[in-house]
Amino acid sequence: MVTAMLSAGVDLRPALRTRKLLVQTGLPEAMGSDDHLIRALDAIDSFKPDHVTLDAVSACVRMGSEQAAFDYLMRLVSILKERGITCIMTNQITGLVGSDEELSGIGFSSVVDRGHPIAFRRDRP
């Protein structure tokens, strides 16, 4: 990720060195949704961020099931809201922006305060 951001002209290394930025990675399949939640909350408790980015909501289903993804997201977002932490979520979809698929089909859209669809567009000659 650091290298990819460098190619766009954004150097994350100073923020990582000074602990102004924490990046926590993990494959959804590596553990269950409860373990992912505990791991995220431990990091949030120790880092005390103002903002948390979750990339990508659509991958949460791979923690086990749509219900597990929904429960994980509901619990995480509820805790973040309770603590006054802004949660920024990305989502990868295959359909059109504005479709019902936007929050990976797990019924999570009612919890989101604001959505900003961003689409990759390739201009063709």
mmCIF file with all atom_site columns, C-alpha atoms in Angstrom:
data_model
loop_
_atom_site.group_PDB
_atom_site.id
_atom_site.type_symbol
_atom_site.label_atom_id
_atom_site.label_alt_id
_atom_site.label_comp_id
_atom_site.label_asym_id
_atom_site.label_entity_id
_atom_site.label_seq_id
_atom_site.pdbx_PDB_ins_code
_atom_site.Cartn_x
_atom_site.Cartn_y
_atom_site.Cartn_z
_atom_site.occupancy
_atom_site.B_iso_or_equiv
_atom_site.pdbx_formal_charge
_atom_site.auth_seq_id
_atom_site.auth_comp_id
_atom_site.auth_asym_id
_atom_site.auth_atom_id
_atom_site.pdbx_PDB_model_num
ATOM 1   C CA . MET A 1 1   ? 0.000   0.000   0.000   1.00 0.00 ? 1   MET A CA 1
ATOM 2   C CA . VAL A 1 2   ? 2.797   2.393   0.844   1.00 0.00 ? 2   VAL A CA 1
ATOM 3   C CA . THR A 1 3   ? 4.430   1.782   -2.528  1.00 0.00 ? 3   THR A CA 1
ATOM 4   C CA . ALA A 1 4   ? 1.127   2.115   -4.378  1.00 0.00 ? 4   ALA A CA 1
ATOM 5   C CA . MET A 1 5   ? 0.463   5.463   -2.708  1.00 0.00 ? 5   MET A CA 1
ATOM 6   C CA . LEU A 1 6   ? 3.975   6.658   -3.625  1.00 0.00 ? 6   LEU A CA 1
ATOM 7   C CA . SER A 1 7   ? 3.121   6.144   -7.285  1.00 0.00 ? 7   SER A CA 1
ATOM 8   C CA . ALA A 1 8   ? 0.234   8.596   -6.783  1.00 0.00 ? 8   ALA A CA 1
ATOM 9   C CA . GLY A 1 9   ? 2.561   11.090  -5.097  1.00 0.00 ? 9   GLY A CA 1
ATOM 10  C CA . VAL A 1 10  ? 1.455   10.394  -1.499  1.00 0.00 ? 10  VAL A CA 1
ATOM 11  C CA . ASP A 1 11  ? 4.189   9.363   0.937   1.00 0.00 ? 11  ASP A CA 1
ATOM 12  C CA . LEU A 1 12  ? 2.715   7.580   3.954   1.00 0.00 ? 12  LEU A CA 1
ATOM 13  C CA . ARG A 1 13  ? 6.093   6.694   5.481   1.00 0.00 ? 13  ARG A CA 1
ATOM 14  C CA . PRO A 1 14  ? 6.452   9.818   7.684   1.00 0.00 ? 14  PRO A CA 1
ATOM 15  C CA . ALA A 1 15  ? 2.976   9.298   9.176   1.00 0.00 ? 15  ALA A CA 1
ATOM 16  C CA . LEU A 1 16  ? 3.743   5.625   9.796   1.00 0.00 ? 16  LEU A CA 1
ATOM 17  C CA . ARG A 1 17  ? 7.111   6.446   11.419  1.00 0.00 ? 17  ARG A CA 1
ATOM 18  C CA . THR A 1 18  ? 5.593   9.048   13.761  1.00 0.00 ? 18  THR A CA 1
ATOM 19  C CA . ARG A 1 19  ? 2.589   6.798   14.542  1.00 0.00 ? 19  ARG A CA 1
ATOM 20  C CA . LYS A 1 20  ? 0.106   9.296   13.156  1.00 0.00 ? 20  LYS A CA 1
ATOM 21  C CA . LEU A 1 21  ? -1.076  6.491   10.881  1.00 0.00 ? 21  LEU A CA 1
ATOM 22  C CA . LEU A 1 22  ? -1.624  2.843   11.725  1.00 0.00 ? 22  LEU A CA 1
ATOM 23  C CA . VAL A 1 23  ? -2.303  0.291   9.022   1.00 0.00 ? 23  VAL A CA 1
ATOM 24  C CA . GLN A 1 24  ? -3.748  -3.006  10.162  1.00 0.00 ? 24  GLN A CA 1
ATOM 25  C CA . THR A 1 25  ? -4.136  -5.682  7.533   1.00 0.00 ? 25  THR A CA 1
ATOM 26  C CA . GLY A 1 26  ? -5.676  -9.112  7.552   1.00 0.00 ? 26  GLY A CA 1
ATOM 27  C CA . LEU A 1 27  ? -7.373  -11.443 5.146   1.00 0.00 ? 27  LEU A CA 1
ATOM 28  C CA . PRO A 1 28  ? -11.058 -11.958 5.943   1.00 0.00 ? 28  PRO A CA 1
ATOM 29  C CA . GLU A 1 29  ? -10.593 -15.731 5.725   1.00 0.00 ? 29  GLU A CA 1
ATOM 30  C CA . ALA A 1 30  ? -7.777  -15.693 8.305   1.00 0.00 ? 30  ALA A CA 1
ATOM 31  C CA . MET A 1 31  ? -10.175 -15.690 11.262  1.00 0.00 ? 31  MET A CA 1
ATOM 32  C CA . GLY A 1 32  ? -13.842 -15.377 12.152  1.00 0.00 ? 32  GLY A CA 1
ATOM 33  C CA . SER A 1 33  ? -15.749 -12.126 12.438  1.00 0.00 ? 33  SER A CA 1
ATOM 34  C CA . ASP A 1 34  ? -15.510 -12.071 16.256  1.00 0.00 ? 34  ASP A CA 1
ATOM 35  C CA . ASP A 1 35  ? -11.718 -12.382 16.117  1.00 0.00 ? 35  ASP A CA 1
ATOM 36  C CA . HIS A 1 36  ? -11.539 -9.637  13.472  1.00 0.00 ? 36  HIS A CA 1
ATOM 37  C CA . LEU A 1 37  ? -13.660 -7.392  15.705  1.00 0.00 ? 37  LEU A CA 1
ATOM 38  C CA . ILE A 1 38  ? -11.523 -8.044  18.793  1.00 0.00 ? 38  ILE A CA 1
ATOM 39  C CA . ARG A 1 39  ? -8.371  -7.352  16.779  1.00 0.00 ? 39  ARG A CA 1
ATOM 40  C CA . ALA A 1 40  ? -9.788  -4.099  15.382  1.00 0.00 ? 40  ALA A CA 1
ATOM 41  C CA . LEU A 1 41  ? -11.011 -2.925  18.792  1.00 0.00 ? 41  LEU A CA 1
ATOM 42  C CA . ASP A 1 42  ? -7.644  -3.702  20.403  1.00 0.00 ? 42  ASP A CA 1
ATOM 43  C CA . ALA A 1 43  ? -5.934  -1.549  17.765  1.00 0.00 ? 43  ALA A CA 1
ATOM 44  C CA . ILE A 1 44  ? -8.516  1.225   18.205  1.00 0.00 ? 44  ILE A CA 1
ATOM 45  C CA . ASP A 1 45  ? -8.094  1.139   21.996  1.00 0.00 ? 45  ASP A CA 1
ATOM 46  C CA . SER A 1 46  ? -4.310  1.442   21.794  1.00 0.00 ? 46  SER A CA 1
ATOM 47  C CA . PHE A 1 47  ? -4.072  3.885   18.839  1.00 0.00 ? 47  PHE A CA 1
ATOM 48  C CA . LYS A 1 48  ? -7.058  6.097   19.742  1.00 0.00 ? 48  LYS A CA 1
ATOM 49  C CA . PRO A 1 49  ? -7.803  7.302   16.197  1.00 0.00 ? 49  PRO A CA 1
ATOM 50  C CA . ASP A 1 50  ? -10.148 10.062  15.108  1.00 0.00 ? 50  ASP A CA 1
ATOM 51  C CA . HIS A 1 51  ? -10.880 8.175   11.875  1.00 0.00 ? 51  HIS A CA 1
ATOM 52  C CA . VAL A 1 52  ? -10.956 4.516   10.878  1.00 0.00 ? 52  VAL A CA 1
ATOM 53  C CA . THR A 1 53  ? -10.991 3.306   7.281   1.00 0.00 ? 53  THR A CA 1
ATOM 54  C CA . LEU A 1 54  ? -12.399 -0.123  6.461   1.00 0.00 ? 54  LEU A CA 1
ATOM 55  C CA . ASP A 1 55  ? -11.398 -1.411  3.046   1.00 0.00 ? 55  ASP A CA 1
ATOM 56  C CA . ALA A 1 56  ? -13.543 -3.081  1.756   1.00 0.00 ? 56  ALA A CA 1
ATOM 57  C CA . VAL A 1 57  ? -16.995 -3.773  3.138   1.00 0.00 ? 57  VAL A CA 1
ATOM 58  C CA . SER A 1 58  ? -17.620 -6.276  0.354   1.00 0.00 ? 58  SER A CA 1
ATOM 59  C CA . ALA A 1 59  ? -14.726 -8.445  1.616   1.00 0.00 ? 59  ALA A CA 1
ATOM 60  C CA . CYS A 1 60  ? -16.361 -8.860  5.034   1.00 0.00 ? 60  CYS A CA 1
ATOM 61  C CA . VAL A 1 61  ? -18.642 -11.575 3.644   1.00 0.00 ? 61  VAL A CA 1
ATOM 62  C CA . ARG A 1 62  ? -15.538 -13.738 3.304   1.00 0.00 ? 62  ARG A CA 1
ATOM 63  C CA . MET A 1 63  ? -15.338 -13.851 7.125   1.00 0.00 ? 63  MET A CA 1
ATOM 64  C CA . GLY A 1 64  ? -17.917 -16.599 6.975   1.00 0.00 ? 64  GLY A CA 1
ATOM 65  C CA . SER A 1 65  ? -21.335 -15.469 5.778   1.00 0.00 ? 65  SER A CA 1
ATOM 66  C CA . GLU A 1 66  ? -23.486 -12.459 4.994   1.00 0.00 ? 66  GLU A CA 1
ATOM 67  C CA . GLN A 1 67  ? -24.839 -12.610 8.559   1.00 0.00 ? 67  GLN A CA 1
ATOM 68  C CA . ALA A 1 68  ? -21.317 -12.665 10.031  1.00 0.00 ? 68  ALA A CA 1
ATOM 69  C CA . ALA A 1 69  ? -20.368 -9.679  7.844   1.00 0.00 ? 69  ALA A CA 1
ATOM 70  C CA . PHE A 1 70  ? -23.506 -7.786  8.868   1.00 0.00 ? 70  PHE A CA 1
ATOM 71  C CA . ASP A 1 71  ? -22.915 -8.488  12.579  1.00 0.00 ? 71  ASP A CA 1
ATOM 72  C CA . TYR A 1 72  ? -19.248 -7.463  12.347  1.00 0.00 ? 72  TYR A CA 1
ATOM 73  C CA . LEU A 1 73  ? -20.047 -4.213  10.541  1.00 0.00 ? 73  LEU A CA 1
ATOM 74  C CA . MET A 1 74  ? -22.962 -3.338  12.842  1.00 0.00 ? 74  MET A CA 1
ATOM 75  C CA . ARG A 1 75  ? -20.909 -3.909  15.969  1.00 0.00 ? 75  ARG A CA 1
ATOM 76  C CA . LEU A 1 76  ? -17.831 -2.074  14.658  1.00 0.00 ? 76  LEU A CA 1
ATOM 77  C CA . VAL A 1 77  ? -19.741 0.946   13.358  1.00 0.00 ? 77  VAL A CA 1
ATOM 78  C CA . SER A 1 78  ? -21.883 1.146   16.512  1.00 0.00 ? 78  SER A CA 1
ATOM 79  C CA . ILE A 1 79  ? -18.790 1.160   18.721  1.00 0.00 ? 79  ILE A CA 1
ATOM 80  C CA . LEU A 1 80  ? -17.055 3.737   16.526  1.00 0.00 ? 80  LEU A CA 1
ATOM 81  C CA . LYS A 1 81  ? -20.120 6.014   16.562  1.00 0.00 ? 81  LYS A CA 1
ATOM 82  C CA . GLU A 1 82  ? -20.391 5.632   20.328  1.00 0.00 ? 82  GLU A CA 1
ATOM 83  C CA . ARG A 1 83  ? -16.765 6.767   20.660  1.00 0.00 ? 83  ARG A CA 1
ATOM 84  C CA . GLY A 1 84  ? -17.133 9.634   18.188  1.00 0.00 ? 84  GLY A CA 1
ATOM 85  C CA . ILE A 1 85  ? -14.786 8.056   15.654  1.00 0.00 ? 85  ILE A CA 1
ATOM 86  C CA . THR A 1 86  ? -15.512 8.644   11.977  1.00 0.00 ? 86  THR A CA 1
ATOM 87  C CA . CYS A 1 87  ? -15.608 5.433   9.951   1.00 0.00 ? 87  CYS A CA 1
ATOM 88  C CA . ILE A 1 88  ? -14.745 5.631   6.271   1.00 0.00 ? 88  ILE A CA 1
ATOM 89  C CA . MET A 1 89  ? -15.665 2.509   4.337   1.00 0.00 ? 89  MET A CA 1
ATOM 90  C CA . THR A 1 90  ? -14.854 1.453   0.820   1.00 0.00 ? 90  THR A CA 1
ATOM 91  C CA . ASN A 1 91  ? -16.835 -1.087  -1.115  1.00 0.00 ? 91  ASN A CA 1
ATOM 92  C CA . GLN A 1 92  ? -16.130 -2.916  -4.327  1.00 0.00 ? 92  GLN A CA 1
ATOM 93  C CA . ILE A 1 93  ? -19.137 -3.633  -6.470  1.00 0.00 ? 93  ILE A CA 1
ATOM 94  C CA . THR A 1 94  ? -19.605 -5.196  -9.851  1.00 0.00 ? 94  THR A CA 1
ATOM 95  C CA . GLY A 1 95  ? -22.893 -3.493  -10.742 1.00 0.00 ? 95  GLY A CA 1
ATOM 96  C CA . LEU A 1 96  ? -23.716 0.088   -11.512 1.00 0.00 ? 96  LEU A CA 1
ATOM 97  C CA . VAL A 1 97  ? -23.122 2.806   -8.936  1.00 0.00 ? 97  VAL A CA 1
ATOM 98  C CA . GLY A 1 98  ? -26.488 3.585   -7.374  1.00 0.00 ? 98  GLY A CA 1
ATOM 99  C CA . SER A 1 99  ? -27.648 -0.011  -7.539  1.00 0.00 ? 99  SER A CA 1
ATOM 100 C CA . ASP A 1 100 ? -28.964 -2.033  -4.610  1.00 0.00 ? 100 ASP A CA 1
ATOM 101 C CA . GLU A 1 101 ? -25.645 -3.855  -4.497  1.00 0.00 ? 101 GLU A CA 1
ATOM 102 C CA . GLU A 1 102 ? -23.790 -0.830  -3.102  1.00 0.00 ? 102 GLU A CA 1
ATOM 103 C CA . LEU A 1 103 ? -23.211 -2.177  0.397   1.00 0.00 ? 103 LEU A CA 1
ATOM 104 C CA . SER A 1 104 ? -22.478 -5.706  -0.767  1.00 0.00 ? 104 SER A CA 1
ATOM 105 C CA . GLY A 1 105 ? -26.053 -6.883  -0.456  1.00 0.00 ? 105 GLY A CA 1
ATOM 106 C CA . ILE A 1 106 ? -25.908 -7.461  3.283   1.00 0.00 ? 106 ILE A CA 1
ATOM 107 C CA . GLY A 1 107 ? -28.514 -4.891  4.318   1.00 0.00 ? 107 GLY A CA 1
ATOM 108 C CA . PHE A 1 108 ? -26.007 -2.524  5.860   1.00 0.00 ? 108 PHE A CA 1
ATOM 109 C CA . SER A 1 109 ? -27.029 0.707   4.144   1.00 0.00 ? 109 SER A CA 1
ATOM 110 C CA . SER A 1 110 ? -29.395 1.758   6.961   1.00 0.00 ? 110 SER A CA 1
ATOM 111 C CA . VAL A 1 111 ? -26.417 2.245   9.298   1.00 0.00 ? 111 VAL A CA 1
ATOM 112 C CA . VAL A 1 112 ? -24.416 4.467   6.946   1.00 0.00 ? 112 VAL A CA 1
ATOM 113 C CA . ASP A 1 113 ? -24.823 8.206   7.459   1.00 0.00 ? 113 ASP A CA 1
ATOM 114 C CA . ARG A 1 114 ? -23.597 9.253   4.050   1.00 0.00 ? 114 ARG A CA 1
ATOM 115 C CA . GLY A 1 115 ? -22.554 7.469   0.878   1.00 0.00 ? 115 GLY A CA 1
ATOM 116 C CA . HIS A 1 116 ? -20.374 8.886   -1.860  1.00 0.00 ? 116 HIS A CA 1
ATOM 117 C CA . PRO A 1 117 ? -20.266 6.708   -4.955  1.00 0.00 ? 117 PRO A CA 1
ATOM 118 C CA . ILE A 1 118 ? -16.986 6.910   -6.839  1.00 0.00 ? 118 ILE A CA 1
ATOM 119 C CA . ALA A 1 119 ? -16.645 5.050   -10.093 1.00 0.00 ? 119 ALA A CA 1
ATOM 120 C CA . PHE A 1 120 ? -13.679 4.253   -12.277 1.00 0.00 ? 120 PHE A CA 1
ATOM 121 C CA . ARG A 1 121 ? -14.403 5.555   -15.738 1.00 0.00 ? 121 ARG A CA 1
ATOM 122 C CA . ARG A 1 122 ? -12.404 4.750   -18.780 1.00 0.00 ? 122 ARG A CA 1
ATOM 123 C CA . ASP A 1 123 ? -12.832 7.160   -21.656 1.00 0.00 ? 123 ASP A CA 1
ATOM 124 C CA . ARG A 1 124 ? -12.799 5.363   -24.954 1.00 0.00 ? 124 ARG A CA 1
ATOM 125 C CA . PRO A 1 125 ? -11.986 7.000   -28.277 1.00 0.00 ? 125 PRO A CA 1
#
